[in-house]
């Protein structure tokens, strides 16, 4: 907003957000397309369906933490466009460590739920990949948005959620397809 939050009209607040939400609403259909594309895999390994919320939720949560951290760093002048590479390296390393921790826990959870070592390995490998990808997206989107003169607080979180949901499932199903069908 071009003015303080409480002095902006409701119309200004809505108009600042609605276009992006409508664009991302349409883009969200990509997630459904990804799921439909792997329908055969999901029918053959029904247990994978139980992990979809875990994968998308973890990616979304990791992305939300990262984007909040990056936007705050931008607001206080710690990060700008010239720092994009440094910020990405830092967040990819954090994503790897966090993903490995969550991957080990996810592996255990998958063993409890599925009693199938192959499914557990899929989950254990997917989580680090999705967290690193979420951190990458959540680092780049707000920095580039600001560079393009788009308010990163309006676009970043919904765009990251949309991107990470669809691509996180693509990562999940690709790993599952490689390990379970082979």
Short mmCIF file of C-alpha atoms in Angstrom, two decimals:
data_model
loop_
_atom_site.label_atom_id
_atom_site.label_comp_id
_atom_site.label_asym_id
_atom_site.label_seq_id
_atom_site.Cartn_x
_atom_site.Cartn_y
_atom_site.Cartn_z
CA UNK A 1 0.00 0.00 0.00
CA UNK A 2 1.13 3.53 -0.71
CA UNK A 3 -0.16 4.72 2.66
CA UNK A 4 -0.42 3.43 6.22
CA UNK A 5 -2.51 0.29 6.56
CA UNK A 6 -5.31 1.78 8.70
CA UNK A 7 -5.76 4.81 6.45
CA UNK A 8 -6.11 2.72 3.28
CA UNK A 9 -9.67 2.00 2.20
CA UNK A 10 -10.95 -1.55 1.99
CA UNK A 11 -11.20 -1.09 -1.78
CA UNK A 12 -7.50 -0.17 -1.99
CA UNK A 13 -6.55 -3.21 0.07
CA UNK A 14 -8.66 -5.55 -2.06
CA UNK A 15 -7.55 -4.04 -5.39
CA UNK A 16 -3.90 -4.44 -4.38
CA UNK A 17 -4.43 -8.17 -3.84
CA UNK A 18 -7.21 -9.39 -6.14
CA UNK A 19 -5.33 -9.48 -9.46
CA UNK A 20 -2.53 -11.60 -8.02
CA UNK A 21 -4.96 -13.92 -6.26
CA UNK A 22 -6.93 -14.42 -9.48
CA UNK A 23 -3.77 -15.16 -11.48
CA UNK A 24 -2.55 -17.59 -8.85
CA UNK A 25 -6.02 -19.15 -8.61
CA UNK A 26 -5.74 -20.05 -12.28
CA UNK A 27 -2.12 -21.20 -11.83
CA UNK A 28 -3.23 -23.49 -8.99
CA UNK A 29 -4.89 -25.73 -11.54
CA UNK A 30 -1.35 -26.91 -12.32
CA UNK A 31 -1.39 -28.85 -9.03
CA UNK A 32 -4.46 -30.76 -10.18
CA UNK A 33 -2.79 -31.43 -13.52
CA UNK A 34 0.28 -32.87 -11.76
CA UNK A 35 -1.91 -35.17 -9.64
CA UNK A 36 -3.91 -36.33 -12.68
CA UNK A 37 -0.67 -36.99 -14.58
CA UNK A 38 0.41 -39.49 -11.92
CA UNK A 39 -3.00 -41.09 -11.42
CA UNK A 40 -1.72 -44.55 -12.34
CA UNK A 41 1.05 -44.33 -9.75
CA UNK A 42 -1.41 -43.16 -7.10
CA UNK A 43 -3.81 -45.99 -7.90
CA UNK A 44 -1.01 -48.54 -7.72
CA UNK A 45 0.39 -47.15 -4.47
CA UNK A 46 -2.66 -45.73 -2.70
CA UNK A 47 -0.62 -45.03 0.46
CA UNK A 48 1.15 -42.20 -1.41
CA UNK A 49 -2.10 -40.23 -1.27
CA UNK A 50 -1.80 -40.09 2.52
CA UNK A 51 1.52 -38.24 2.18
CA UNK A 52 0.34 -35.50 -0.20
CA UNK A 53 -0.65 -33.15 2.67
CA UNK A 54 2.69 -33.83 4.39
CA UNK A 55 4.67 -32.98 1.26
CA UNK A 56 2.70 -29.87 0.29
CA UNK A 57 2.39 -28.70 3.89
CA UNK A 58 6.10 -29.09 4.57
CA UNK A 59 7.00 -27.25 1.37
CA UNK A 60 4.55 -24.48 2.20
CA UNK A 61 5.76 -24.16 5.77
CA UNK A 62 9.43 -24.08 4.76
CA UNK A 63 8.65 -21.51 2.07
CA UNK A 64 6.64 -19.38 4.51
CA UNK A 65 9.46 -19.31 7.04
CA UNK A 66 12.01 -18.44 4.38
CA UNK A 67 9.95 -15.74 2.69
CA UNK A 68 9.22 -14.06 6.04
CA UNK A 69 12.93 -14.13 6.87
CA UNK A 70 13.94 -12.74 3.46
CA UNK A 71 11.29 -9.99 3.42
CA UNK A 72 12.31 -8.92 6.92
CA UNK A 73 15.96 -8.90 5.86
CA UNK A 74 15.00 -6.78 2.85
CA UNK A 75 12.99 -4.38 5.03
CA UNK A 76 15.92 -3.72 7.36
CA UNK A 77 18.39 -3.41 4.48
CA UNK A 78 20.27 -6.67 5.04
CA UNK A 79 19.33 -8.16 1.64
CA UNK A 80 18.86 -6.57 -1.77
CA UNK A 81 18.99 -7.75 -5.37
CA UNK A 82 22.79 -7.89 -5.45
CA UNK A 83 22.67 -10.35 -2.52
CA UNK A 84 20.42 -12.87 -4.27
CA UNK A 85 23.21 -15.41 -4.79
CA UNK A 86 24.48 -15.19 -1.22
CA UNK A 87 20.96 -15.39 0.19
CA UNK A 88 20.16 -18.39 -2.01
CA UNK A 89 23.31 -20.26 -0.95
CA UNK A 90 22.47 -19.65 2.69
CA UNK A 91 18.86 -20.75 2.32
CA UNK A 92 19.68 -23.81 0.22
CA UNK A 93 22.09 -24.93 2.96
CA UNK A 94 19.43 -24.31 5.62
CA UNK A 95 16.92 -26.15 3.44
CA UNK A 96 19.23 -29.13 3.10
CA UNK A 97 19.75 -29.41 6.86
CA UNK A 98 16.08 -28.87 7.68
CA UNK A 99 15.07 -31.24 4.89
CA UNK A 100 17.38 -33.97 6.16
CA UNK A 101 15.94 -33.66 9.66
CA UNK A 102 12.39 -33.79 8.32
CA UNK A 103 13.34 -36.54 5.87
CA UNK A 104 14.53 -38.82 8.68
CA UNK A 105 11.33 -38.18 10.63
CA UNK A 106 9.23 -38.62 7.47
CA UNK A 107 11.02 -41.89 6.72
CA UNK A 108 10.05 -43.18 10.18
CA UNK A 109 6.47 -42.00 9.80
CA UNK A 110 6.23 -43.67 6.38
CA UNK A 111 7.53 -46.94 7.81
CA UNK A 112 4.86 -46.80 10.52
CA UNK A 113 2.07 -46.00 8.09
CA UNK A 114 3.04 -48.09 5.08
CA UNK A 115 5.34 -50.85 6.39
CA UNK A 116 7.03 -50.52 2.98
CA UNK A 117 10.71 -49.62 2.89
CA UNK A 118 10.44 -48.31 -0.67
CA UNK A 119 7.66 -45.88 0.25
CA UNK A 120 9.63 -44.74 3.30
CA UNK A 121 12.68 -44.09 1.11
CA UNK A 122 10.52 -42.06 -1.28
CA UNK A 123 9.31 -39.87 1.59
CA UNK A 124 12.80 -39.63 3.09
CA UNK A 125 14.23 -38.41 -0.23
CA UNK A 126 11.31 -36.18 -1.18
CA UNK A 127 11.28 -34.03 1.94
CA UNK A 128 14.83 -32.65 1.62
CA UNK A 129 14.30 -31.98 -2.09
CA UNK A 130 11.01 -30.17 -1.49
CA UNK A 131 12.35 -28.10 1.42
CA UNK A 132 15.40 -27.02 -0.60
CA UNK A 133 13.17 -26.15 -3.55
CA UNK A 134 10.76 -24.21 -1.30
CA UNK A 135 13.65 -22.27 0.21
CA UNK A 136 14.99 -21.50 -3.26
CA UNK A 137 11.63 -20.22 -4.46
CA UNK A 138 11.02 -18.27 -1.26
CA UNK A 139 14.40 -16.58 -1.54
CA UNK A 140 14.18 -15.59 -5.19
CA UNK A 141 10.53 -14.50 -5.50
CA UNK A 142 10.51 -11.57 -3.02
CA UNK A 143 13.91 -10.26 -4.12
CA UNK A 144 12.95 -10.34 -7.80
CA UNK A 145 9.48 -8.93 -7.05
CA UNK A 146 11.00 -5.93 -5.31
CA UNK A 147 13.41 -5.45 -8.21
CA UNK A 148 10.40 -5.41 -10.58
CA UNK A 149 8.68 -2.83 -8.34
CA UNK A 150 6.05 -5.35 -7.21
CA UNK A 151 5.28 -5.33 -3.50
CA UNK A 152 6.86 -8.58 -2.25
CA UNK A 153 4.52 -8.70 0.76
CA UNK A 154 1.50 -9.01 -1.53
CA UNK A 155 2.76 -11.51 -4.09
CA UNK A 156 5.45 -13.64 -2.46
CA UNK A 157 3.59 -15.97 -0.09
CA UNK A 158 0.71 -16.86 -2.43
CA UNK A 159 3.04 -17.27 -5.42
CA UNK A 160 5.41 -19.46 -3.44
CA UNK A 161 2.54 -21.61 -2.19
CA UNK A 162 1.23 -22.07 -5.73
CA UNK A 163 4.65 -22.88 -7.19
CA UNK A 164 5.78 -25.15 -4.36
CA UNK A 165 2.50 -27.11 -4.19
CA UNK A 166 2.61 -28.09 -7.86
CA UNK A 167 6.36 -28.57 -8.18
CA UNK A 168 6.66 -30.25 -4.78
CA UNK A 169 4.16 -32.87 -5.92
CA UNK A 170 6.02 -33.21 -9.20
CA UNK A 171 9.21 -33.89 -7.22
CA UNK A 172 7.35 -36.37 -4.96
CA UNK A 173 5.71 -38.27 -7.79
CA UNK A 174 8.88 -38.32 -9.90
CA UNK A 175 10.89 -39.84 -7.06
CA UNK A 176 8.07 -42.28 -6.30
CA UNK A 177 7.76 -43.22 -9.94
CA UNK A 178 11.50 -43.85 -10.26
CA UNK A 179 11.73 -45.95 -7.09
CA UNK A 180 8.40 -47.75 -7.04
CA UNK A 181 7.82 -48.54 -10.69
CA UNK A 182 11.42 -49.55 -11.45
#
